[in-house]
CSV table of C-alpha atoms in Angstrom, one decimal:
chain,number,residue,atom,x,y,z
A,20,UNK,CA,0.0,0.0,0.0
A,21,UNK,CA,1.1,3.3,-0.7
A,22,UNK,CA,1.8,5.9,1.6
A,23,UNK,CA,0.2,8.8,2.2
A,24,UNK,CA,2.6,10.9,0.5
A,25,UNK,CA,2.3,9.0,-2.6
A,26,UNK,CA,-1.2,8.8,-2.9
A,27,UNK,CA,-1.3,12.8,-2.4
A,28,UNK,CA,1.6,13.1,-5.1
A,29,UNK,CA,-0.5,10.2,-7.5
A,30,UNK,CA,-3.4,12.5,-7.2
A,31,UNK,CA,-1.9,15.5,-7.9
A,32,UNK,CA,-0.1,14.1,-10.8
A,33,UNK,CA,-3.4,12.7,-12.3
A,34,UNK,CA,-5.2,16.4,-12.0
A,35,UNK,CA,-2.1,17.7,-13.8
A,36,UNK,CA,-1.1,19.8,-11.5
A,37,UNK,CA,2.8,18.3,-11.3
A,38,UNK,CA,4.5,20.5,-13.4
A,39,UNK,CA,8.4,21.0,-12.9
A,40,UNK,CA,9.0,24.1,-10.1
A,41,UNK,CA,5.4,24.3,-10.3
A,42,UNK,CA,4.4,20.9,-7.8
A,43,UNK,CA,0.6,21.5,-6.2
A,44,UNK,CA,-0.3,24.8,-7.4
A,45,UNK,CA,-4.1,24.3,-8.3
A,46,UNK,CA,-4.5,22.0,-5.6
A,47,UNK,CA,-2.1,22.5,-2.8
A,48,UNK,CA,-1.3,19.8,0.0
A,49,UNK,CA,-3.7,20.3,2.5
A,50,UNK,CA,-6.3,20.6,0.0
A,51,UNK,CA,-5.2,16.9,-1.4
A,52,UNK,CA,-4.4,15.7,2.4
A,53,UNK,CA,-8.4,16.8,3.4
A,54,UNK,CA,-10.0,15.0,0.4
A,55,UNK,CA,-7.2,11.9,0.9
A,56,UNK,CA,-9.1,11.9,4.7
A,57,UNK,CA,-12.4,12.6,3.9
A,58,UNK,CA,-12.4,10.0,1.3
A,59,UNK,CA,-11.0,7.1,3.6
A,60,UNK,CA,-14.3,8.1,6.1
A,61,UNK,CA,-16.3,7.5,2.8
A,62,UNK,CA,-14.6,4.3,2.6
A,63,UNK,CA,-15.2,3.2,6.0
A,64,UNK,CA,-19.0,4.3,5.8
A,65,UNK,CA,-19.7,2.0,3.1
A,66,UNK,CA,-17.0,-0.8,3.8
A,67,UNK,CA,-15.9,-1.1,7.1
A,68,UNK,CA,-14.0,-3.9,6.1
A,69,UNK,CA,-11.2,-2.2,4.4
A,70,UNK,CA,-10.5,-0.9,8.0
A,71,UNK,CA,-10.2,-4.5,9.9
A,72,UNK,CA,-7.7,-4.8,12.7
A,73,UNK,CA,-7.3,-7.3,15.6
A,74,UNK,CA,-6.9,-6.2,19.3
A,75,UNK,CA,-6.7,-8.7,22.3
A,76,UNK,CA,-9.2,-7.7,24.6
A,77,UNK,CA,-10.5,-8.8,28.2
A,78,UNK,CA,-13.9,-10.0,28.3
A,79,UNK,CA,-15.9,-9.2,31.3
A,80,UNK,CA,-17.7,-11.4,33.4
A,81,UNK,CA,-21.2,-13.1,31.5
A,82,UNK,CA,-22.0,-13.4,28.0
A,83,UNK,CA,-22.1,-9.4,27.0
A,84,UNK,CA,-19.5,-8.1,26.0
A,85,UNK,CA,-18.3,-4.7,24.1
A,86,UNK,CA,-16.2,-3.3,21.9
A,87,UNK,CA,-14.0,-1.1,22.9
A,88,UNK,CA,-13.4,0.5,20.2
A,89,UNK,CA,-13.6,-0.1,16.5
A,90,UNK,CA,-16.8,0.1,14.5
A,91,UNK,CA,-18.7,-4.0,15.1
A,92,UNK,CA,-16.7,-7.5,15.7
A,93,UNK,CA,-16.4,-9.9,12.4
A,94,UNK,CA,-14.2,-12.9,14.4
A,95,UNK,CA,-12.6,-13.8,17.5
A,96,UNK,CA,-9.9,-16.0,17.8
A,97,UNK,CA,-8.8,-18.4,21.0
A,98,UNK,CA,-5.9,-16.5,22.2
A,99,UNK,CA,-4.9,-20.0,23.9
A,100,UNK,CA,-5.0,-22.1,20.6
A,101,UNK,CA,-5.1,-19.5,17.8
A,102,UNK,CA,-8.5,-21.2,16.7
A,103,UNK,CA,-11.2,-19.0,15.4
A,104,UNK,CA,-14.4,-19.2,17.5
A,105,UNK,CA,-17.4,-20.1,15.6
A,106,UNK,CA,-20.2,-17.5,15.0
A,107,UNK,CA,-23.3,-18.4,16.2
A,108,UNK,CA,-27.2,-17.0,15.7
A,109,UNK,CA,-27.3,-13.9,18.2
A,110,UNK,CA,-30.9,-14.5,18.4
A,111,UNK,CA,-31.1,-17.7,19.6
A,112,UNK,CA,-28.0,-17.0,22.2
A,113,UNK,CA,-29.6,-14.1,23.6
A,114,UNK,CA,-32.9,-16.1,24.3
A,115,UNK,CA,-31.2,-19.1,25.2
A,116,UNK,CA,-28.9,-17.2,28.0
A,117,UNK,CA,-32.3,-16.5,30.3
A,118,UNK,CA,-33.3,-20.1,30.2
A,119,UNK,CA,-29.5,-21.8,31.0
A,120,UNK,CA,-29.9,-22.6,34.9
A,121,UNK,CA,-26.5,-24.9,34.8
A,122,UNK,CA,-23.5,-22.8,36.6
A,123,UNK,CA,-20.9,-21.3,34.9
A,124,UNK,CA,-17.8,-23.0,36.0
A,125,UNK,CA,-14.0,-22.4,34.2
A,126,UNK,CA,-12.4,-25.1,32.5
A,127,UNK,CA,-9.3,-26.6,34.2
A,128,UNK,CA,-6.8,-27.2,31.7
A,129,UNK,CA,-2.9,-28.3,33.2
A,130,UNK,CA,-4.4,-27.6,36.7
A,131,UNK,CA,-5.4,-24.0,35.7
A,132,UNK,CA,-8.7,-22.5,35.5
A,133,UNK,CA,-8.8,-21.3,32.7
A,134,UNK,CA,-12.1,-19.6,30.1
A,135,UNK,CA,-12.4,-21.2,26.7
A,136,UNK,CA,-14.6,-19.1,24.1
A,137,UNK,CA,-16.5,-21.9,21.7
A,138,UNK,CA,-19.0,-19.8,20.3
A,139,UNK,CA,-19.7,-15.7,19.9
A,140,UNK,CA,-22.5,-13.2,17.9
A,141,UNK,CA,-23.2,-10.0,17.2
A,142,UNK,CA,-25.8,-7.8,18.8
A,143,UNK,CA,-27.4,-7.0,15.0
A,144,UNK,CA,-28.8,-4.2,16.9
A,145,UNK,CA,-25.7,-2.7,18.0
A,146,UNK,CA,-22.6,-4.1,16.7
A,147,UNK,CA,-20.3,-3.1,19.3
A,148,UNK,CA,-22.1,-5.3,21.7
A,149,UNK,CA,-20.7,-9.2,21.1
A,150,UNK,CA,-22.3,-12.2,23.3
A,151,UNK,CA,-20.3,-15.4,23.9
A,152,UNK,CA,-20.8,-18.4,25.0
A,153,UNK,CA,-20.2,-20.3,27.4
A,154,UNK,CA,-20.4,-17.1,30.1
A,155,UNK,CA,-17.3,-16.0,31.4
A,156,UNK,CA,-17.1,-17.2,34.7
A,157,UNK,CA,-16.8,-14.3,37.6
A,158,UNK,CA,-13.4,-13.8,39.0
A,159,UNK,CA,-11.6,-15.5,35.9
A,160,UNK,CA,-9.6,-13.4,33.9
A,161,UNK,CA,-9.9,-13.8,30.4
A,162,UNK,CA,-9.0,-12.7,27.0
A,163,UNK,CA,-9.7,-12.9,23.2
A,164,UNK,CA,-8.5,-11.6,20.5
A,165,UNK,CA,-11.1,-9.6,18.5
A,166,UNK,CA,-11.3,-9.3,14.8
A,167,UNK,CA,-13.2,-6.1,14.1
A,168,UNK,CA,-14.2,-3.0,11.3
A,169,UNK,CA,-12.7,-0.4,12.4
A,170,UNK,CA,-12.9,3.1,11.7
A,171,UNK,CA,-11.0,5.0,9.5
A,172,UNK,CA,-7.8,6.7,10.6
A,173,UNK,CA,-7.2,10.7,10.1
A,174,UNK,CA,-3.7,11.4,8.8
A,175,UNK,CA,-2.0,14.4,9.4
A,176,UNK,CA,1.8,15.7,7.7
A,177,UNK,CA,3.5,14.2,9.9
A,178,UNK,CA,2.1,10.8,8.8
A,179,UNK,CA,3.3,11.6,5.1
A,180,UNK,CA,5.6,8.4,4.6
A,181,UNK,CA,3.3,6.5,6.9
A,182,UNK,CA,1.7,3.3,4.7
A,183,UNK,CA,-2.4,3.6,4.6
A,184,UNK,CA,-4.0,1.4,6.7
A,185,UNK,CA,-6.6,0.5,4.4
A,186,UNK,CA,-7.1,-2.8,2.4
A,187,UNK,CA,-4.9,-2.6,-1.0
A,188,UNK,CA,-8.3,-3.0,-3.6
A,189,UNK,CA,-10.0,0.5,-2.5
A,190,UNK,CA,-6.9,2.2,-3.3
A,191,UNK,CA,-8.0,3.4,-7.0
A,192,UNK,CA,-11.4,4.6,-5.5
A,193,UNK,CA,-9.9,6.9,-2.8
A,194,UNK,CA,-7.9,8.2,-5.7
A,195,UNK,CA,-11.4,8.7,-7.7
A,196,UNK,CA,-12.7,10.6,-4.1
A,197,UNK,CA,-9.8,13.0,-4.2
A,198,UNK,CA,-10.1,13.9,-7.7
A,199,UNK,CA,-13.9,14.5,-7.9
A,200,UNK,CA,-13.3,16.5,-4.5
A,201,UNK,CA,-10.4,18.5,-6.5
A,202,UNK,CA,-12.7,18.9,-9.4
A,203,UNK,CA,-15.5,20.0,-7.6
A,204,UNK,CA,-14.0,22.9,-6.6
A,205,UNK,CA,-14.0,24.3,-9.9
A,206,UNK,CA,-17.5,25.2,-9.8
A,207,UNK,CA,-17.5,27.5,-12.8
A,208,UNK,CA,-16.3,25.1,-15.1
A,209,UNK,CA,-18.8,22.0,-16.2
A,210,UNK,CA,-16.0,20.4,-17.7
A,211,UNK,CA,-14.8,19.8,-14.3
A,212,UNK,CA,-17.9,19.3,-12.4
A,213,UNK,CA,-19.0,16.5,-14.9
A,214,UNK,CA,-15.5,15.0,-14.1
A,215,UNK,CA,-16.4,14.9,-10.6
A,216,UNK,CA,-19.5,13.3,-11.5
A,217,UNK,CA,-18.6,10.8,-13.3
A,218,UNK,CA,-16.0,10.0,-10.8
A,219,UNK,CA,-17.9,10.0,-7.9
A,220,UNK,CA,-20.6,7.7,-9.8
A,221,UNK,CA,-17.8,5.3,-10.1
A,222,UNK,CA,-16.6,5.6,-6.5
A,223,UNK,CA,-20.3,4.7,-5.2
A,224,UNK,CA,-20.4,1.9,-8.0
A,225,UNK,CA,-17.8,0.3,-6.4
A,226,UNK,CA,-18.9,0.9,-3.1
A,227,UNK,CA,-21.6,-1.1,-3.9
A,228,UNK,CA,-24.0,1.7,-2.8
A,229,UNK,CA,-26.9,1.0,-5.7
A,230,UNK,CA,-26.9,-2.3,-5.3
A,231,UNK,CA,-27.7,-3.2,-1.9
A,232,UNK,CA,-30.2,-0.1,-1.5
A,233,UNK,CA,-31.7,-2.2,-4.4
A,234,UNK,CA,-31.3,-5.3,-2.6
A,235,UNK,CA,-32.7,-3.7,0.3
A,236,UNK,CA,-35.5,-2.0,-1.7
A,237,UNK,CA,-36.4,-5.6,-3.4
A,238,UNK,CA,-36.3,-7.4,-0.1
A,239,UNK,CA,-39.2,-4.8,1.3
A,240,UNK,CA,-36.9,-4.0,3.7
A,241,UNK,CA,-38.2,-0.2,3.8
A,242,UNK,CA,-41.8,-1.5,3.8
A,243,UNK,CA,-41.8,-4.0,6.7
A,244,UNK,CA,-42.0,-6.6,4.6
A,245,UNK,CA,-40.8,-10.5,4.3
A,246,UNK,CA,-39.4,-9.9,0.9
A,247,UNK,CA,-39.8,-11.9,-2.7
A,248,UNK,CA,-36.7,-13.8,-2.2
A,249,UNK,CA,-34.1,-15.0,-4.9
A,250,UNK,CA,-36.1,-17.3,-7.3
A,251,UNK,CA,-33.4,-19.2,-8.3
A,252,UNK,CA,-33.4,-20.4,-5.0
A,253,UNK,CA,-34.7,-23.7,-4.2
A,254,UNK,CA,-36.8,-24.3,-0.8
A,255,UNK,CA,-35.3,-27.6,0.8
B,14,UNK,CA,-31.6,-44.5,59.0
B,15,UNK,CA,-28.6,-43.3,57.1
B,16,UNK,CA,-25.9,-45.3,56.6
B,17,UNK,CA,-22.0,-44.8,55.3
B,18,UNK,CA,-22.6,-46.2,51.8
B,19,UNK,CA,-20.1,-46.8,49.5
B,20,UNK,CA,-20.6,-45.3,46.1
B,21,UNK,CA,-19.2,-46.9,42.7
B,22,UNK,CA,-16.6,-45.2,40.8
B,23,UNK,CA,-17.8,-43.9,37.4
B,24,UNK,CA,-14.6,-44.8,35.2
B,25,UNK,CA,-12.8,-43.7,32.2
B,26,UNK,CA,-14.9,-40.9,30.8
B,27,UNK,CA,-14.7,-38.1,28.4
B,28,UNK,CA,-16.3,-34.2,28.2
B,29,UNK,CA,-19.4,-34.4,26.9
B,30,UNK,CA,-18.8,-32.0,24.4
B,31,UNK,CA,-16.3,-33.9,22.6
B,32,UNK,CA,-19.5,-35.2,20.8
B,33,UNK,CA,-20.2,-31.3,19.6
B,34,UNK,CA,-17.7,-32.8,16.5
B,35,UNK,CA,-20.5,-34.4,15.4
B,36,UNK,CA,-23.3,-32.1,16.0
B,37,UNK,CA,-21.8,-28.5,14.9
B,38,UNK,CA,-21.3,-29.3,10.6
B,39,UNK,CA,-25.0,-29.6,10.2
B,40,UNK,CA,-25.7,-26.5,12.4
B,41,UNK,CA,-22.5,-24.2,12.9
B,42,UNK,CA,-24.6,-21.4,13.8
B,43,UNK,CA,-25.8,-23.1,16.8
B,44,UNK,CA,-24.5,-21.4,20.1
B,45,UNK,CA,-22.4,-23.7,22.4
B,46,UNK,CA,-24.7,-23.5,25.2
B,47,UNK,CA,-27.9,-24.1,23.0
B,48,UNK,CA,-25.9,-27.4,21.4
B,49,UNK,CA,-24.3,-28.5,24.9
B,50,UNK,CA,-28.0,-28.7,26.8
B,51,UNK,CA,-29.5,-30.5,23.4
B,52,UNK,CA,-26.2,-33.5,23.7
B,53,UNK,CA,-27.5,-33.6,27.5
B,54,UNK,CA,-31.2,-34.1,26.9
B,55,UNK,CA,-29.8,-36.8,24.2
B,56,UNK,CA,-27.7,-38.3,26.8
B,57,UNK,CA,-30.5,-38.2,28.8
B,58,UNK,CA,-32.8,-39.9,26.4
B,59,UNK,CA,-30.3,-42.7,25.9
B,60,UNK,CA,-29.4,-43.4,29.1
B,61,UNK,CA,-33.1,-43.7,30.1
B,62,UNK,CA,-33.9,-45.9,26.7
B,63,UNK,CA,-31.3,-48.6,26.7
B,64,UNK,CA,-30.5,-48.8,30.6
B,65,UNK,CA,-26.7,-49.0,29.5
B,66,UNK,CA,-26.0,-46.8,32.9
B,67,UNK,CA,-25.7,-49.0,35.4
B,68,UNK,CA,-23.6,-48.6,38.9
B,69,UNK,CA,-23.2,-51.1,41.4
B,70,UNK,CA,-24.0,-50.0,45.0
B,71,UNK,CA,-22.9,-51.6,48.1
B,72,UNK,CA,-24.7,-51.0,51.1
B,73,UNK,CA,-23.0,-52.3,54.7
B,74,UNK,CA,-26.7,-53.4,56.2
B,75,UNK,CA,-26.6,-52.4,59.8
B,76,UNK,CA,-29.0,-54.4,62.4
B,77,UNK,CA,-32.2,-53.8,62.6
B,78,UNK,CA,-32.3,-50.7,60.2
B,79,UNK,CA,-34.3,-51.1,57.0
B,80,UNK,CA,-33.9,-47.4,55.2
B,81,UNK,CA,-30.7,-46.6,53.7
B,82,UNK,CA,-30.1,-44.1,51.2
B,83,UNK,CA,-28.9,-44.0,47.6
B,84,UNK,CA,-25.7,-42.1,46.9
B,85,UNK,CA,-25.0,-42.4,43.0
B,86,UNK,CA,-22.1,-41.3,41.5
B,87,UNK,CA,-21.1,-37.7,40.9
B,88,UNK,CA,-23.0,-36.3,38.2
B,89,UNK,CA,-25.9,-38.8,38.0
B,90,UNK,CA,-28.8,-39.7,39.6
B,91,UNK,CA,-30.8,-42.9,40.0
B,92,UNK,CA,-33.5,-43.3,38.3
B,93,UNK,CA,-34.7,-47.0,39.4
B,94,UNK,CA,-33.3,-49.8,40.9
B,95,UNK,CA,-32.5,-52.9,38.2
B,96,UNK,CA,-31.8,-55.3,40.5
B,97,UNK,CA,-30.3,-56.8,44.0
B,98,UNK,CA,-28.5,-60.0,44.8
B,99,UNK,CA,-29.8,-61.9,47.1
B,100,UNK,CA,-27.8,-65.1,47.8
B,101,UNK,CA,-25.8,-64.2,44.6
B,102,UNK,CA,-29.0,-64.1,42.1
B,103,UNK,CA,-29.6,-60.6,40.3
B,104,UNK,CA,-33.1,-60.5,39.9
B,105,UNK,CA,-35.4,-57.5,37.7
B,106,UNK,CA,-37.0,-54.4,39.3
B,107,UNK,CA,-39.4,-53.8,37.1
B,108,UNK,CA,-41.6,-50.9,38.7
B,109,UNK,CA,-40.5,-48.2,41.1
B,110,UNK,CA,-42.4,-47.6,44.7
B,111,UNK,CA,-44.1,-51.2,44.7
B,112,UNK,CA,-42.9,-53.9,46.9
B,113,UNK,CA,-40.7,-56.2,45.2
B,114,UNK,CA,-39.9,-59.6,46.1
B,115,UNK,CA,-36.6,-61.1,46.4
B,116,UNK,CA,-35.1,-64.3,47.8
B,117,UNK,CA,-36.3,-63.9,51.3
B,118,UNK,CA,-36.7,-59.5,51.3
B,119,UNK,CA,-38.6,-57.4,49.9
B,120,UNK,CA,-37.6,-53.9,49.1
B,121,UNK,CA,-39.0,-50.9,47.6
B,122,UNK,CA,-37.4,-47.4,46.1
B,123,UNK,CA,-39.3,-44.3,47.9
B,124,UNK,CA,-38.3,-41.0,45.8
B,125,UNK,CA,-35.2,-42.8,43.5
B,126,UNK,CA,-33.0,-41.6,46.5
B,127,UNK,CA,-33.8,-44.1,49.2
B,128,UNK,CA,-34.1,-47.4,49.5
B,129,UNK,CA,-36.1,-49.4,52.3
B,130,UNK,CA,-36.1,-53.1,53.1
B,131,UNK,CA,-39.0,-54.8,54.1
B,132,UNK,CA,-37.1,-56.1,57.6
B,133,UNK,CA,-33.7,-54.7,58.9
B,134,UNK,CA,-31.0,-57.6,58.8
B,135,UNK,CA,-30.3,-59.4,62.3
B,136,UNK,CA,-26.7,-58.3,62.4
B,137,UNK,CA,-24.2,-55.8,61.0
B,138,UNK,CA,-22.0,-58.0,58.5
B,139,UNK,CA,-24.3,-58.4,56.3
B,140,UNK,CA,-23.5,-56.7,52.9
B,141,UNK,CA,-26.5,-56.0,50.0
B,142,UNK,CA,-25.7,-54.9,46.3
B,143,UNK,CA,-27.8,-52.9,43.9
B,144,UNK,CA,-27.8,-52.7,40.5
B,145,UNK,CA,-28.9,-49.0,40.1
B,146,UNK,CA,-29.9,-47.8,37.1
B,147,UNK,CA,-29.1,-44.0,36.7
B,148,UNK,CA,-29.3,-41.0,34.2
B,149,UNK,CA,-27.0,-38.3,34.0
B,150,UNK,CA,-27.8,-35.1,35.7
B,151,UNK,CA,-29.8,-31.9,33.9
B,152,UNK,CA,-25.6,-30.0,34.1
B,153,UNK,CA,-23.9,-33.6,33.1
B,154,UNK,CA,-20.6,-32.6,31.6
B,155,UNK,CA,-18.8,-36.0,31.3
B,156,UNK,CA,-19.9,-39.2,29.4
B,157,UNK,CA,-18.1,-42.9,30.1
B,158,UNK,CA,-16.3,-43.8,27.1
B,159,UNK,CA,-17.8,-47.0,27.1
B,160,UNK,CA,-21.0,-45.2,26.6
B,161,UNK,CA,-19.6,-42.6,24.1
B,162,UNK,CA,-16.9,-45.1,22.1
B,163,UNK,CA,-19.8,-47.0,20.6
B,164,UNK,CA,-22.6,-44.5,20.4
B,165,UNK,CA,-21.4,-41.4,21.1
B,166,UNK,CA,-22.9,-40.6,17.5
B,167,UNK,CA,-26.3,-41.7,17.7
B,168,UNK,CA,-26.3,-40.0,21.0
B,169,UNK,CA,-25.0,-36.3,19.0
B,170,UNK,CA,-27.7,-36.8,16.1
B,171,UNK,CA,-30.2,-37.2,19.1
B,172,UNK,CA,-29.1,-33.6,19.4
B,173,UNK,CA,-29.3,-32.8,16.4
B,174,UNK,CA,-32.6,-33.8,15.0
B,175,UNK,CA,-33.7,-30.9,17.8
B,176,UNK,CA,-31.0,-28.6,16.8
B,177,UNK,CA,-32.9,-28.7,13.0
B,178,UNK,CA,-36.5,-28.3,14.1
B,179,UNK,CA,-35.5,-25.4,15.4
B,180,UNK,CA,-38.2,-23.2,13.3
B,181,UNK,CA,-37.1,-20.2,10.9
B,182,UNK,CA,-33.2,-20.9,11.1
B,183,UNK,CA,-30.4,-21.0,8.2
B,184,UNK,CA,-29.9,-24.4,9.6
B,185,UNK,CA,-33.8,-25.7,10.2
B,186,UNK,CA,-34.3,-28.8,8.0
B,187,UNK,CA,-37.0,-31.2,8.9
B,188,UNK,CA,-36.6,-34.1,6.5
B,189,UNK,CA,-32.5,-34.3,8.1
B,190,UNK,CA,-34.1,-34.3,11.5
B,191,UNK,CA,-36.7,-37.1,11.2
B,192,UNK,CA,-33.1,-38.8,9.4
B,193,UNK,CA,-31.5,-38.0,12.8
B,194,UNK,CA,-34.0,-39.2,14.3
B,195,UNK,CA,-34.0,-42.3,13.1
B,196,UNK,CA,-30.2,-42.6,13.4
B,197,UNK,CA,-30.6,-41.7,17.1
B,198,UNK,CA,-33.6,-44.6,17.6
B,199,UNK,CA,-31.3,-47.4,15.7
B,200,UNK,CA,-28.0,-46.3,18.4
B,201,UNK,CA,-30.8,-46.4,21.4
B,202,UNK,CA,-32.5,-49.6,19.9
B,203,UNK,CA,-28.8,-51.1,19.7
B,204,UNK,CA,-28.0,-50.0,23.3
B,205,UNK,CA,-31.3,-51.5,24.3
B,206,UNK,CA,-30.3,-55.3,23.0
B,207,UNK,CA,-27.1,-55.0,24.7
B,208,UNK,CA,-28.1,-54.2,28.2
B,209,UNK,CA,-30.7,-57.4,27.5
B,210,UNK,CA,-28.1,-59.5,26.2
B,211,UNK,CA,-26.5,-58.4,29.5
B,212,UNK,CA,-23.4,-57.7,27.1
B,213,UNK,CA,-23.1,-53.9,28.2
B,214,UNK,CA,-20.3,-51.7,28.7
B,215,UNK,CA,-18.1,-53.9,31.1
B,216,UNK,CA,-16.4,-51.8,33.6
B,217,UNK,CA,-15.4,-52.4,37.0
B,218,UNK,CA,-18.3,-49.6,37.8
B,219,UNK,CA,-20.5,-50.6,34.9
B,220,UNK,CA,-21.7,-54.2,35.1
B,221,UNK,CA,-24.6,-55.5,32.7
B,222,UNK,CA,-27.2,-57.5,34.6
B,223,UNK,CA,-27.6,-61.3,33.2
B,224,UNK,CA,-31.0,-62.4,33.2
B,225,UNK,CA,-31.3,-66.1,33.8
């Protein structure tokens, strides 16, 4: 991945605005560095995966747990084996949990008491809030290590040879977002402001934007409905 | 009334959700808690079905004292008594709270927890042994290997012919549960003929009953 330097200097380059003794004229650094941010929040609105990192984090005594920070949890992984935990239906966890009269005792591996995470979901509602299961037994001390979305980081010049921490395939369309951001600013010339569009339209293509508001649209999400389903789908 | 008993050891056994390998590629979405309590009710099921859990129980008679109490081993209880030698004879108990008669005693089971003789014994040396028949308890977190060796799978498809009529789930798949179903009758049906064959699980805890 590039760094953020680069990317800035790549833009600028693209919007012709790299000629020699004559570097950022139109479209000066802060300028780039502001749309080169802005676009990464874009990014992370629409595709929070392009901002996944893993933290180890303690887990609190029960089945509720939360994020501390990050955007929602997408995995967790056995910090004792390495082993990803399987994800399970929140729904039925959540129900299940009021119901589940057995007591929550540690597992003694090697003489040591010691928490073993088998299955987790997320809270659809909220998806900082993760549930696992079995409960975390009081007074045990345990740990995971969460995979999660997280949000998109804010560079300033001081991070200018600092890599993006962003997945490698959204590269091209943060470019697109701080070159329809340049070319929006010339406002008096439709030349540019259809450049921007066209840009932009390609940067939300990508995204995937259209296509799950249609998705969503088709499902009767916004109506309360059950939804038509795929056709080609067979009922088993 | 009460009386030092000595309880049977359980033997080899495993963690119960060892059989989970079985259960979880047909539902991975199922949370471990949800999957552990259906493999216990299965367990449950078995146990009851095939009479395969079986502990010997020696009680040191003490004169004149006809109530004793059951103690079963850790993590079961007992759910009838099978049988008592009398004389060296293991003879069927086929219906709990009634009277039942033995070579010279009578006994019957009050509450599957105690155990009362018709007369007390005349001295203190004499030694009685039951053939309890028990069921794991409702938190049950070990199965003996002899039980989960052989049909440790029936016992997980038990499980998980309730894990897939589970309504409205990705996993929820009727026709596979009545399968499941059927694989978990044959395994219980199997268990059943060996505990009348008397050829059970043969541990120093678990001894099948011959019938004569």
């Amino acid at each position: 991945m590039d760094t953020v330097g680069q990317a800035i200097l790549f833009a600028s380059r693209q919007l012709s605005d790299q000629r020699r003794n004559r570097e950022f004229t139109r479209w000066n650094r802060k300028d780039l560095l502001n749309y080169l941010n802005s676009g990464l929040k874009e990014i992370a609105a629409y595709r929070a995966e392009a901002f996944a990192s893993e933290q180890t984090i303690t887990l609190a005594p029960g089945i509720r747990q939360i994020l501390p920070e990050g955007v929602s949890v997408t995995g967790l992984i056995d910090t004792r084996t390495g082993l990803p935990v399987n994800e399970a239906d929140d729904a039925l966890l959540k129900t299940f949990a009021g119901a589940y009269t057995c007591p929550v005792k540690p597992k003694f591996i090697n003489g040591t008491a010691t928490y073993v995470p088998k299955s987790f979901a997320v809270d659809r509602s909220n998806p900082k809030v993760f549930y696992v299961s079995p409960a975390v037994p009081a007074g045990l001390t345990a740990s995971v290590l969460v995979t999660m979305e997280g949000k998109a980081p804010e560079y300033t010049f001081q991070d200018w040879d600092k890599p993006i921490a962003m997945q490698d395939k959204f590269y091209n369309n943060l470019i697109d977002w701080m070159m329809a951001e340049a070319y929006q600013m010339d406002t008096e010339s439709q030349v540019s402001l259809g450049q921007a569009r066209g840009l932009k339209q390609a940067f939300y293509s990508i995204m995937g934007v259209k296509y799950k508001m249609d998705s969503a649209r088709n499902s009767g999400f916004y109506n309360g409905e059950t939804g038509t389903g795929d056709p080609r789908a067979v009922a088993v | 009334m009460s009386c030092n008993c000595v309880r049977a050891d359980v033997g080899a056994t495993e963690p119960l959700e060892n059989l989970l390998r079985f259960f979880t590629i047909n539902a991975p979405e199922i949370p471990y808690d949800v999957a552990i309590d259906m493999l216990r009710q299965s367990y449950t099921d078995f146990a009851r079905q095939t009479c395969l859990l079986v502990s010997h129980f020696d009680i040191p008679m003490q004169k004149d004292v006809r109530t004793y109490m059951l103690e079963p081993p850790e993590g079961y209880e007992v759910f009838g008594i099978l049988g008592t030698d009398s004389n060296g004879t293991y003879l069927r108990y086929p219906n709990v709270n009634t009277w039942y008669f033995s070579w010279g005693q009578r006994f019957r089971l009050i509450g599957n927890s105690i155990i009362e003789f018709e007369y007390g014994p005349s001295r203190d040396d004499i030694r009685r042994t039951l053939a309890l028949h028990l069921l794991p308890t409702t938190c049950a977190d070990t199965i003996p290997t002899e039980i989960s060796t052989p049909f440790g799978e029936g016992i997980a498809m038990g499980a998980l012919r309730r894990a897939l009529e589970i309504p409205n789930k990705p996993w929820t798949n009727i026709q596979l549960a009545q399968l499941k179903r059927r694989d978990f009758s044959r395994a219980a049906l199997t268990g059943r003929n060996l505990h009348i064959a008397g050829r059970g699980a043969v541990t120093p805890a678990f001894k099948p009953i011959r019938i004569l």
